[in-house]
Coordinates of C-alpha atoms and ligand atoms in Angstrom, one line a residue:
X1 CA -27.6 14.8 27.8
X2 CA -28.6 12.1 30.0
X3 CA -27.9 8.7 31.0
X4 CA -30.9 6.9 31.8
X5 CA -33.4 4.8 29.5
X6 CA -37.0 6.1 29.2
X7 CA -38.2 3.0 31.7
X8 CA -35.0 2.9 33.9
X9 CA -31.4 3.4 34.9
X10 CA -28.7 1.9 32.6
X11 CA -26.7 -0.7 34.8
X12 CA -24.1 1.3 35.5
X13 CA -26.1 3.8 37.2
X14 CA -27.2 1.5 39.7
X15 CA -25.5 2.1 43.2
X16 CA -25.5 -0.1 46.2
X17 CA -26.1 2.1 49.2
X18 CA -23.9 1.8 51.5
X19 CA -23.4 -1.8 50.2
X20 CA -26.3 -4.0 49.3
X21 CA -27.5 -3.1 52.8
X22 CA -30.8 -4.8 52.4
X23 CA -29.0 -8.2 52.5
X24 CA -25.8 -7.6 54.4
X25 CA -24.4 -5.4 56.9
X26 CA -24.1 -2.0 55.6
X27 CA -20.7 -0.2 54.9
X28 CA -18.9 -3.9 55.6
X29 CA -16.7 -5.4 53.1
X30 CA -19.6 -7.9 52.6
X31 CA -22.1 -5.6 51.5
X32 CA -19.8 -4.5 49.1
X33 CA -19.5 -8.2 47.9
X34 CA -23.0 -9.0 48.1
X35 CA -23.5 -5.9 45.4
X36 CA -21.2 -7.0 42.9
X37 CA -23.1 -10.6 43.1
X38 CA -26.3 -9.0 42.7
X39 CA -24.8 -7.2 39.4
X40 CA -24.1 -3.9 40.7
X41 CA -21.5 -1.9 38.9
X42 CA -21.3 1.2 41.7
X43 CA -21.5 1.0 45.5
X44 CA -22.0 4.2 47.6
X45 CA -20.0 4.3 51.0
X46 CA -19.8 7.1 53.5
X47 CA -16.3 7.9 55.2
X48 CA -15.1 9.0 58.3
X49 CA -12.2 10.2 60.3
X50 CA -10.9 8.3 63.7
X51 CA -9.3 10.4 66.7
X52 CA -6.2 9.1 65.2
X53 CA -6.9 9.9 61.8
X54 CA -7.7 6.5 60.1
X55 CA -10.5 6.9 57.4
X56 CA -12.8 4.5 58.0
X57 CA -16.2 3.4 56.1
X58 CA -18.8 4.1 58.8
X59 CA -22.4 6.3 58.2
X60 CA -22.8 7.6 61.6
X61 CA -20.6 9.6 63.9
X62 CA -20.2 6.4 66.6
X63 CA -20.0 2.8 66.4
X64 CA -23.3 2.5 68.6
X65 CA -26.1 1.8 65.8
X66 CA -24.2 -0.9 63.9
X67 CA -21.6 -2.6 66.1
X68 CA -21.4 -4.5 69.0
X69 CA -18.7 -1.5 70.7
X70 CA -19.8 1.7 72.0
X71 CA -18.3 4.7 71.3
X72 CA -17.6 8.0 69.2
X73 CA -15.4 8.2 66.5
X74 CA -13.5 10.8 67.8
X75 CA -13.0 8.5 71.0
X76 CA -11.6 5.6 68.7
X77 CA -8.2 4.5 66.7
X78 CA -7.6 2.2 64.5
X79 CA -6.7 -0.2 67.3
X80 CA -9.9 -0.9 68.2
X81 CA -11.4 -1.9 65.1
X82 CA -10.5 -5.4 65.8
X83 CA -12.5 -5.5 68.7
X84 CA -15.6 -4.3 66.8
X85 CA -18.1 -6.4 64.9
X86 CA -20.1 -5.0 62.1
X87 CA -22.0 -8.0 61.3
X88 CA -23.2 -9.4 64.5
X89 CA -26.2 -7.5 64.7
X90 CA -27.3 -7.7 61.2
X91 CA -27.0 -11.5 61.8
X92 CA -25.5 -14.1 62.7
X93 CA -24.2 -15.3 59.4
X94 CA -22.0 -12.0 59.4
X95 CA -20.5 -12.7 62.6
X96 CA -17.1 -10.8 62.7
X97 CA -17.3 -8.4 59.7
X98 CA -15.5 -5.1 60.9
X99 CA -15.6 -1.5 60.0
X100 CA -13.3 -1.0 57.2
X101 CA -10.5 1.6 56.1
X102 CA -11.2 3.0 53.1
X103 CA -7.7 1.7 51.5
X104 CA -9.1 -2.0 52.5
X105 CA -12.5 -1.0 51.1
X106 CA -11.0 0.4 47.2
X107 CA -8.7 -2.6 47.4
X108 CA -11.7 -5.2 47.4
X109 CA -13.7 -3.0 44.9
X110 CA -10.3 -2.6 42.6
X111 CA -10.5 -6.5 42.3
X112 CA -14.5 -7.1 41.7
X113 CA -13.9 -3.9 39.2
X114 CA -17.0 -2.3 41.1
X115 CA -17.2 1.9 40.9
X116 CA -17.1 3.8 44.5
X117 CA -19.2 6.5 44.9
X118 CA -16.5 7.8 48.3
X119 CA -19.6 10.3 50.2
X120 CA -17.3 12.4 52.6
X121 CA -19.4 12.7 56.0
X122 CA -18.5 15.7 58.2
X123 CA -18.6 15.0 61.8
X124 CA -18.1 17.3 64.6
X125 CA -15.2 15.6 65.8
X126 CA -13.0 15.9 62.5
X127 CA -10.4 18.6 62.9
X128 CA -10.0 20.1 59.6
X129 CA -11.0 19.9 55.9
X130 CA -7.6 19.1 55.0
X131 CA -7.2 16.5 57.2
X132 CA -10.4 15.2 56.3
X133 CA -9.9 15.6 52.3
X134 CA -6.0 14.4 52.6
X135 CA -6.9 11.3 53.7
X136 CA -9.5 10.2 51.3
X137 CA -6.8 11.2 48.7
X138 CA -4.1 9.1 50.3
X139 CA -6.2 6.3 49.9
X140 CA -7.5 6.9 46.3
X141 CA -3.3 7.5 45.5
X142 CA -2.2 4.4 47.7
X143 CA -4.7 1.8 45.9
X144 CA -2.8 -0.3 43.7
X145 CA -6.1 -1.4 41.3
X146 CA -8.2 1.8 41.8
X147 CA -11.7 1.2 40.7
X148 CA -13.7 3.9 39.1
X149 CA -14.5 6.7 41.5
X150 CA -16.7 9.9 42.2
X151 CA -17.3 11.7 45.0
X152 CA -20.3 12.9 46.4
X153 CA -20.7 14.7 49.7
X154 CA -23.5 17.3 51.7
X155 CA -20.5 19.7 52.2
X156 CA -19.6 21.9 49.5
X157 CA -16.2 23.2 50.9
X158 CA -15.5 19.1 50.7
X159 CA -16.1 19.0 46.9
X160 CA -14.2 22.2 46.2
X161 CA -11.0 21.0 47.9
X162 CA -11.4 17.3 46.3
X163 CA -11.8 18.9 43.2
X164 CA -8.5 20.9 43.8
X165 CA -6.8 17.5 44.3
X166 CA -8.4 15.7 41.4
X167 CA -9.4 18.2 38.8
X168 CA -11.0 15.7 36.8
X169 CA -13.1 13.5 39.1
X170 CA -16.8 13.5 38.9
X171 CA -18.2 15.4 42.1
X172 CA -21.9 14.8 43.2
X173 CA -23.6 17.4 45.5
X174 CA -25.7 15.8 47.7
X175 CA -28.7 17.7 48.9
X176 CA -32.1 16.6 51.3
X177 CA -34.2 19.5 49.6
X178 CA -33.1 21.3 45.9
X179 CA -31.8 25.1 46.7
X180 CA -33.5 27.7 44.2
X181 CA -30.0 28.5 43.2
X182 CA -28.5 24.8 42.8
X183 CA -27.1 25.8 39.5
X184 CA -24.8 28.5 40.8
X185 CA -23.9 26.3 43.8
X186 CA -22.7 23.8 41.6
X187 CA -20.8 26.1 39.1
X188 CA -19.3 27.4 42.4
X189 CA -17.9 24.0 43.2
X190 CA -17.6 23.0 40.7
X191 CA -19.7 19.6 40.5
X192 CA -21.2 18.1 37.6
X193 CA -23.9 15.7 39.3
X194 CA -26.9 15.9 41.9
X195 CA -27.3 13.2 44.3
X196 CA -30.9 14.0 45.6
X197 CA -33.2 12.8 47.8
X198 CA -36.0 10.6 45.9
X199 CA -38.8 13.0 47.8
X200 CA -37.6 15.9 46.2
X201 CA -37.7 15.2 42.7
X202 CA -39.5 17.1 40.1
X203 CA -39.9 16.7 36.6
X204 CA -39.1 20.5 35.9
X205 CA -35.9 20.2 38.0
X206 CA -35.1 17.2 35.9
X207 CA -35.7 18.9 32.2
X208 CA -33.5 21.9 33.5
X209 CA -30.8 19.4 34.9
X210 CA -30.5 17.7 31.5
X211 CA -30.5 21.0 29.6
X212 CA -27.6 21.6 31.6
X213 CA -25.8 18.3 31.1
X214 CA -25.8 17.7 34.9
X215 CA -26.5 14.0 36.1
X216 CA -29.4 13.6 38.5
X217 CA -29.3 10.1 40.8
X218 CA -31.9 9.5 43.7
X219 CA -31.5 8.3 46.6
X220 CA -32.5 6.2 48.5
X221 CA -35.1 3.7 46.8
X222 CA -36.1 0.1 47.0
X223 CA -39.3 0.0 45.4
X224 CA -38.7 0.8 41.0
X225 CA -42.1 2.2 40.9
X226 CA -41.6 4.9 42.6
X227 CA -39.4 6.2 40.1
X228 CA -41.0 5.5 36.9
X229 CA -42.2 9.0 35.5
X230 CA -38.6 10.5 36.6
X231 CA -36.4 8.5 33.8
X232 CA -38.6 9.8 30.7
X233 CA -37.4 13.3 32.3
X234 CA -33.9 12.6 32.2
X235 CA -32.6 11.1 35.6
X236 CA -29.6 9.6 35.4
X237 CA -29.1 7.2 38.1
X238 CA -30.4 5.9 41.4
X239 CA -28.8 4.5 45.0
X240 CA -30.9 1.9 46.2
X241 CA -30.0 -0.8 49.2
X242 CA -31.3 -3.4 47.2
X243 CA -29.9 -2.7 43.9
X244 CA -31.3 -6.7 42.0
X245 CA -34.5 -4.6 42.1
X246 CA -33.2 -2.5 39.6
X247 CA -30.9 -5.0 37.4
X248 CA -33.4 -7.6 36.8
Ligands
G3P301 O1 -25.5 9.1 48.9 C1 -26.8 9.2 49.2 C2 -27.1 8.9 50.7 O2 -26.1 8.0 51.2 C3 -27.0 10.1 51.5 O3 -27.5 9.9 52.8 O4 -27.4 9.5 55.2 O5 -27.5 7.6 53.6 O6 -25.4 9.0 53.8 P1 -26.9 8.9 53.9
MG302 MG1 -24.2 8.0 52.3

């Protein structure tokens, strides 16, 4: 079973990364806008946990790279957001975007009726897996208009207990480099889908994937060609910054 096309990904198997965050400020609100203009039916955003436990949509472990604040995480509540732009360096046309909750992000996507792939970062400063895993659930449970929604994540003990919470939601390993013994960690989880690094494709990976009805998307690619002799092979999807590339 797969999704994809024998030349490409069906539209709904296009996901913003981290927003369209070749054309706006990544992981801001307007990223998330700028892919649904662009035609994007999915957007991938990574979360993260505050020192006072606000789950916030941030890649990195500190507000250093993309703000104008300094700062860890684990150093910040939700106080400060207000005092953070998100946008300013990207440009100057995006002047005053902040770092976003999580229920501020879902409520936005819930109204453009754009999916959210949720990626649950683990950060040194989080406290627990429960803590961590309750708070992405509060939000999924508090949105009024929840848009579609999977979860993908680089920690398997994240999956297992979202899976505990939401039996039924579609759960995405995400891995750099494929283990010899990906199947079994998936049963494990268990997680129906591989998010995988674009480098570490193969074509035999791919037949045994679809064999196995598990979904295959790559990450992270701008440039179509470079995907071309994967879709005949079964992959499903792929997470791109500049998703028009792949919906023209
Ligand atoms: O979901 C794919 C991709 O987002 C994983 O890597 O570092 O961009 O979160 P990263
Ligand atoms: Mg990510």
């Amino acid at each position: 079973m797969t999704n994809s096309t024998p030349n490409g990904p069906q539209r709904d198997e296009v996901q913003a990364h981290r927003g369209a965050s070749l054309a706006a400020p990544e992981n801001t609100i307007a990223a998330f806008r700028e892919a649904a203009e662009q035609g994007a039916k999915w957007v991938e955003l990574d979360v993260a946990l505050l020192q006072d436990g606000t789950l916030v949509v941030i890649h990195d472990d500190s507000v250093d790279r993309t703000t104008t604040g300094t700062g860890s995480l684990g150093a910040l509540t939700r106080s400060a957001l207000a005092e953070l732009d998100a946008g300013a360096r990207f440009g100057d046309a995006f002047k005053g975007e902040r770092i976003p909750t999580l229920e501020e992000v879902l409520a936005v996507l819930g109204e453009l009726g754009v999916g959210a792939n949720i990626e649950i970062k683990q950060h040194k400063h989080h406290r627990s897996l429960e803590q961590l895993t309750g708070a992405v659930q509060s939000a999924i449970e508090g949105c009024p208009a929840l848009p579609p929604i999977m979860i993908s994540s680089f920690d398997p003990a994240a999956l297992a207990a979202m899976h505990r919470l939401f039996p039924e939601m579609e759960l995405a390993m995400l891995w750099s480099k494929l283990p010899a013994d990906w199947a079994e960690q998936l049963a494990a989880i268990p997680a129906s889908s591989v998010h995988l690094d674009y480098k570490a494709l193969s074509i035999g990976f791919l037949e045994q994937a679809r064999e196995r009805g598990v979904k295959v998307r790559a990450w992270t690619v701008n440039e179509p060609s470079v995907l071309a002799s994967f879709w005949p092979a079964g992959l499903t999807g792929v997470i791109t910054d500049d998703p028009k590339v792949f919906l023209g």
